[in-house]
Coordinates of C-alpha atoms in Angstrom, one line a residue:
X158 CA 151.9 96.5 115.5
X159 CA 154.5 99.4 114.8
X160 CA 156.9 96.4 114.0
X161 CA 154.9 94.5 112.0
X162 CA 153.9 97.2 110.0
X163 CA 157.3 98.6 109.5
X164 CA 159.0 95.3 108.7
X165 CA 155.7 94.8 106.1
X166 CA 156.2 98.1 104.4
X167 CA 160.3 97.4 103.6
X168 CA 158.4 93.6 102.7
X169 CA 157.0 95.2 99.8
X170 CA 159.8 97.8 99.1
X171 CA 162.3 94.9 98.7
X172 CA 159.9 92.9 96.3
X173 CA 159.3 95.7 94.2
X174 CA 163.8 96.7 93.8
X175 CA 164.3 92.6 93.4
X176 CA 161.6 92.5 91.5
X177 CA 163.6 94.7 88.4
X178 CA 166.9 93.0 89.5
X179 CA 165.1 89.5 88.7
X180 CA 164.0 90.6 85.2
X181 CA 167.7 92.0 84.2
X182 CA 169.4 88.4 85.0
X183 CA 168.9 86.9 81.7
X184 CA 170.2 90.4 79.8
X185 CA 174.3 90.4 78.2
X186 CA 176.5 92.2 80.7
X187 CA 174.3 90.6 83.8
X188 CA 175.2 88.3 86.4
X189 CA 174.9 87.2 89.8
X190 CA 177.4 89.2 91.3
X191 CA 175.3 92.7 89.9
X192 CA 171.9 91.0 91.9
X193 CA 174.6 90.2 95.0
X194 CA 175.9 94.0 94.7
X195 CA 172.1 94.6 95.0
X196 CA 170.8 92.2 97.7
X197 CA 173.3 93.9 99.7
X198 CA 172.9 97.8 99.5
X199 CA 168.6 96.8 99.2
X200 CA 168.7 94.8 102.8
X201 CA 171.2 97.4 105.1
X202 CA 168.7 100.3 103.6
X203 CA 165.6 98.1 104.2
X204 CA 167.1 97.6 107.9
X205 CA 167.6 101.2 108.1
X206 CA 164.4 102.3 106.9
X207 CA 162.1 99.2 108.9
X208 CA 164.1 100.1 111.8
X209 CA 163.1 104.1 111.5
X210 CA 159.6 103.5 111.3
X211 CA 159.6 101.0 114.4
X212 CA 161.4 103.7 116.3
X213 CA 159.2 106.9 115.2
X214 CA 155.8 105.4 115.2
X215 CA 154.9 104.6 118.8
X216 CA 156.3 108.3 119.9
X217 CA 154.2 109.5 116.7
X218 CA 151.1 107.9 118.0
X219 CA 151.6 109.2 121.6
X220 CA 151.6 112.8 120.4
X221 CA 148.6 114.8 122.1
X222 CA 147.2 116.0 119.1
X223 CA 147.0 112.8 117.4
X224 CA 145.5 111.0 120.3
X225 CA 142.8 113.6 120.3
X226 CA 141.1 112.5 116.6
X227 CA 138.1 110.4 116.9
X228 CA 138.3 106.9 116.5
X229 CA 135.8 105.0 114.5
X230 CA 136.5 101.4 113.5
X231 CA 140.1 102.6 113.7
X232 CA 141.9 105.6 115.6
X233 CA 142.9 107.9 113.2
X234 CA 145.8 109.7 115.4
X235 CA 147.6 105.9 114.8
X236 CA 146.8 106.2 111.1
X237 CA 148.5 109.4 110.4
X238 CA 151.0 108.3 112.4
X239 CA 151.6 105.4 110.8
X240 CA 151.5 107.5 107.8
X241 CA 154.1 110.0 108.7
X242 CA 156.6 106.6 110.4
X243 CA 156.3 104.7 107.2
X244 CA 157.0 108.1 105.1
X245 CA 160.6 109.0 107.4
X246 CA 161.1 105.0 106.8
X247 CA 161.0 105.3 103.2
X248 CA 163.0 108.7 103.3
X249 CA 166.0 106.9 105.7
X250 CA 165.6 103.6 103.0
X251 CA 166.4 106.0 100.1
X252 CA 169.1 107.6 102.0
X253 CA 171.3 105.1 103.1
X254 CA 170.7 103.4 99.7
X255 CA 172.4 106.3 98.1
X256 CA 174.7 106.7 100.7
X257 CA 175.8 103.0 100.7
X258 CA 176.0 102.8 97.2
X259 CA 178.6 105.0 96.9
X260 CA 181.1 103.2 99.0
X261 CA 180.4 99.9 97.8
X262 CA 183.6 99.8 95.8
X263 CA 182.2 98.5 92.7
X264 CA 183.3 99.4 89.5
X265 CA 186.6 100.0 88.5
X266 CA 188.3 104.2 89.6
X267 CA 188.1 106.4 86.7
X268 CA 185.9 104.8 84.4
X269 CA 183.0 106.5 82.6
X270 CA 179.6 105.5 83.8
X271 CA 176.6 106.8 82.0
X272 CA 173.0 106.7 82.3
X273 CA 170.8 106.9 79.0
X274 CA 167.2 107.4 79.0
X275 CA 164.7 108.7 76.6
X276 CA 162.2 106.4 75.0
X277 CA 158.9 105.5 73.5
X278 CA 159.7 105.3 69.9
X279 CA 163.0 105.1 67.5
X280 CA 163.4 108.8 67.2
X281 CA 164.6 109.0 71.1
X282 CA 166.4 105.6 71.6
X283 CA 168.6 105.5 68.4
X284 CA 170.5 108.8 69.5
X285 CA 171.0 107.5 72.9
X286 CA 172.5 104.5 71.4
X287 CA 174.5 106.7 68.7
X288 CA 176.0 108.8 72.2
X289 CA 177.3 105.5 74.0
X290 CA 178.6 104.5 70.8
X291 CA 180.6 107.9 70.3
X292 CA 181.6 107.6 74.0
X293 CA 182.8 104.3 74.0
X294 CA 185.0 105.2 71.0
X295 CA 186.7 107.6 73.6
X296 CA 186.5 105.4 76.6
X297 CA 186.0 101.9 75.5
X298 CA 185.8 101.1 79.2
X299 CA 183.0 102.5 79.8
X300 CA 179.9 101.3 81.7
X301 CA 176.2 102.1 80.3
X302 CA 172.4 101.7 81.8
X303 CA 169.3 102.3 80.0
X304 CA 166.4 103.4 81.8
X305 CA 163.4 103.7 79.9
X306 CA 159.8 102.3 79.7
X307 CA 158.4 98.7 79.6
X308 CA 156.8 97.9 76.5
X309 CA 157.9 100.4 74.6
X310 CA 160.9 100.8 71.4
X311 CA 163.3 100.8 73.9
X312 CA 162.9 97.7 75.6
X313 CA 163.4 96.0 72.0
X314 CA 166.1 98.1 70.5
X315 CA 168.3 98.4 73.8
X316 CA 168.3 95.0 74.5
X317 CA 169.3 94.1 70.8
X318 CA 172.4 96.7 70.9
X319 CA 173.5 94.8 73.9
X320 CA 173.0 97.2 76.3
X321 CA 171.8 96.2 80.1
X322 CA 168.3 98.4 80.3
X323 CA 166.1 99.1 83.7
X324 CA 162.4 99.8 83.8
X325 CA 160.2 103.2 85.3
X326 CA 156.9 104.6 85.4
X327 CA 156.2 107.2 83.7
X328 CA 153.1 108.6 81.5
X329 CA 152.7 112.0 79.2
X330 CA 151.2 115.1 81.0
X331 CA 147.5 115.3 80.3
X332 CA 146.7 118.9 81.1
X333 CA 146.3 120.7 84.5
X334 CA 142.7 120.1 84.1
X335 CA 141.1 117.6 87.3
X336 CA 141.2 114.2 85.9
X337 CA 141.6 110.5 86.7
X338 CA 144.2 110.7 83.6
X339 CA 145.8 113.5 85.9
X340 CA 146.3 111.6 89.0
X341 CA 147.9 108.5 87.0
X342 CA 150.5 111.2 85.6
X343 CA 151.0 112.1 89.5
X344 CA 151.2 108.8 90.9
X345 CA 153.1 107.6 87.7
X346 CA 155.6 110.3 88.4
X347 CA 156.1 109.8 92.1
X348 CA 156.8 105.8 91.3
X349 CA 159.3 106.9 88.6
X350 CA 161.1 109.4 91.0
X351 CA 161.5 106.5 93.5
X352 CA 162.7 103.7 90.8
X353 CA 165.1 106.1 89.3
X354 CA 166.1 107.1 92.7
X355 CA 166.9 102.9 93.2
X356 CA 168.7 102.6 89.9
X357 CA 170.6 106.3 90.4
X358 CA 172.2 105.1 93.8
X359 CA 172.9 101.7 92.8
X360 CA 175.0 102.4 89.8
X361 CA 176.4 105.9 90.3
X362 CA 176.7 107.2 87.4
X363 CA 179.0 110.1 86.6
X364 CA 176.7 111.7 83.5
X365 CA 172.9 110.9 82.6
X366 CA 172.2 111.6 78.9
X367 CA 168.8 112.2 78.0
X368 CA 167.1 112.1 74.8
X369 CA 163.4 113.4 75.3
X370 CA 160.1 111.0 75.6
X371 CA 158.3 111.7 79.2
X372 CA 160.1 108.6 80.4
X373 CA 163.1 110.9 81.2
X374 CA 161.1 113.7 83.2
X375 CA 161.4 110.8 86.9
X376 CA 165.2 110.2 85.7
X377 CA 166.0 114.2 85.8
X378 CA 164.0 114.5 88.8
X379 CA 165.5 112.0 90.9
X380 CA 168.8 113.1 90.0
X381 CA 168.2 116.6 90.7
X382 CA 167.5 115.7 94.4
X383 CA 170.1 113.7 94.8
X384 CA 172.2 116.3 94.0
X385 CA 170.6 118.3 96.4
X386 CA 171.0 116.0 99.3
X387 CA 174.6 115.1 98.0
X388 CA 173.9 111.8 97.0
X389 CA 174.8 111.8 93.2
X390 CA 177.6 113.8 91.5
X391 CA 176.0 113.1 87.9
X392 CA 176.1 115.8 85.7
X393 CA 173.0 116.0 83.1

């Protein structure tokens, strides 16, 4: 069961990171190799992560105050730990994607690589563009990723300049007041945190520029823990 359920969990992991690598291949600047680069970092973290929650779950659900909560049509002491296996399985995922990303050797030794996101309409995108062009002037070898938000400005005016772009979740704070508008700003957030945690570790950028729009609040976030556990050097 332990297995089955940790293998399922990095399952769904690995759909959703090959899932955005899928959707880039037909963008300028994009090819095989980039998905390769990918496939690779995606399965030794998904190994890592699956093999984490196989290990911790059994020992989770043999604790004594676990096995002591009732069990109804299921035990709940093999729910929360489940819950607590697939969580340290998602954590040792991220980890060694970061990790492994930064001694993949891609990319050529002192070359700029820069993040731009900011989005929803023309007023944040254009400036981000107008940077990377004032950047490139300076270092014309320099490497560029848009992360922004699907559907909106950016998605049509990134991928007309020629620049590759990536995809988060993300939505506008509603207020602190106790509403189903509330939770999708939560849940939208966490997502966003985790996808830019993906994109972060898999193109290590040195600087990430952003331009305002909500879509950049997951960007900062994710970078700002990374930094924390020593997994990006980016400066903001």
């Amino acid at each position: 069961l332990a297995s089955s359920i940790a293998f399922t969990l990095n399952g769904v992991i690995l759909f959703a990171a090959f899932n955005f690598e899928l959707r880039r291949l037909g963008q300028k600047g994009i090819g095989w190799q980039d998905l390769g680069d990918t496939l690779l970092s995606t399965a030794i973290a998904s190994g890592v992560g699956g093999f984490t929650a196989w290990i911790l779950f059994p020992h989770l659900s043999e604790m004594d105050f676990l096995a002591r909560l009732p069990r109804l049509l299921f035990h709940w002491g093999e729910v929360v730990a489940l819950g607590l296996a697939a969580a340290a399985g998602l954590f040792m995922f991220l980890l060694s994607l970061g990790y492994w990303g930064r001694f993949r050797g891609r990319g050529v030794a002192g070359t700029e690589r820069v993040i731009l996101t900011g989005g929803g309409t023309g007023g944040h995108v254009n400036p981000a563009l107008a940077i990377a062009e004032a950047i490139k002037q300076k270092e014309p070898d320099s490497q560029f990723l848009y992360v922004g938000l699907r559907g909106k400005a950016e998605s049509v005016i990134v991928t007309r300049a020629g620049y590759p772009i990536r995809y988060v979740w993300a939505s506008g704070y509603p207020g602190p007041r106790p509403s189903l508008a509330l939770v999708r700003f939560v849940f939208s957030l966490l997502v966003g945190i985790v996808q830019s945690f993906y994109h972060i570790a898999t193109f290590r950028p040195g600087t990430i520029v952003g331009t305002g729009g909500y879509v950049s609040a997951p960007v900062i976030f994710a970078n700002t823990l990374m930094r924390g556990l020593g997994m990006s050097r980016a400066r903001v």
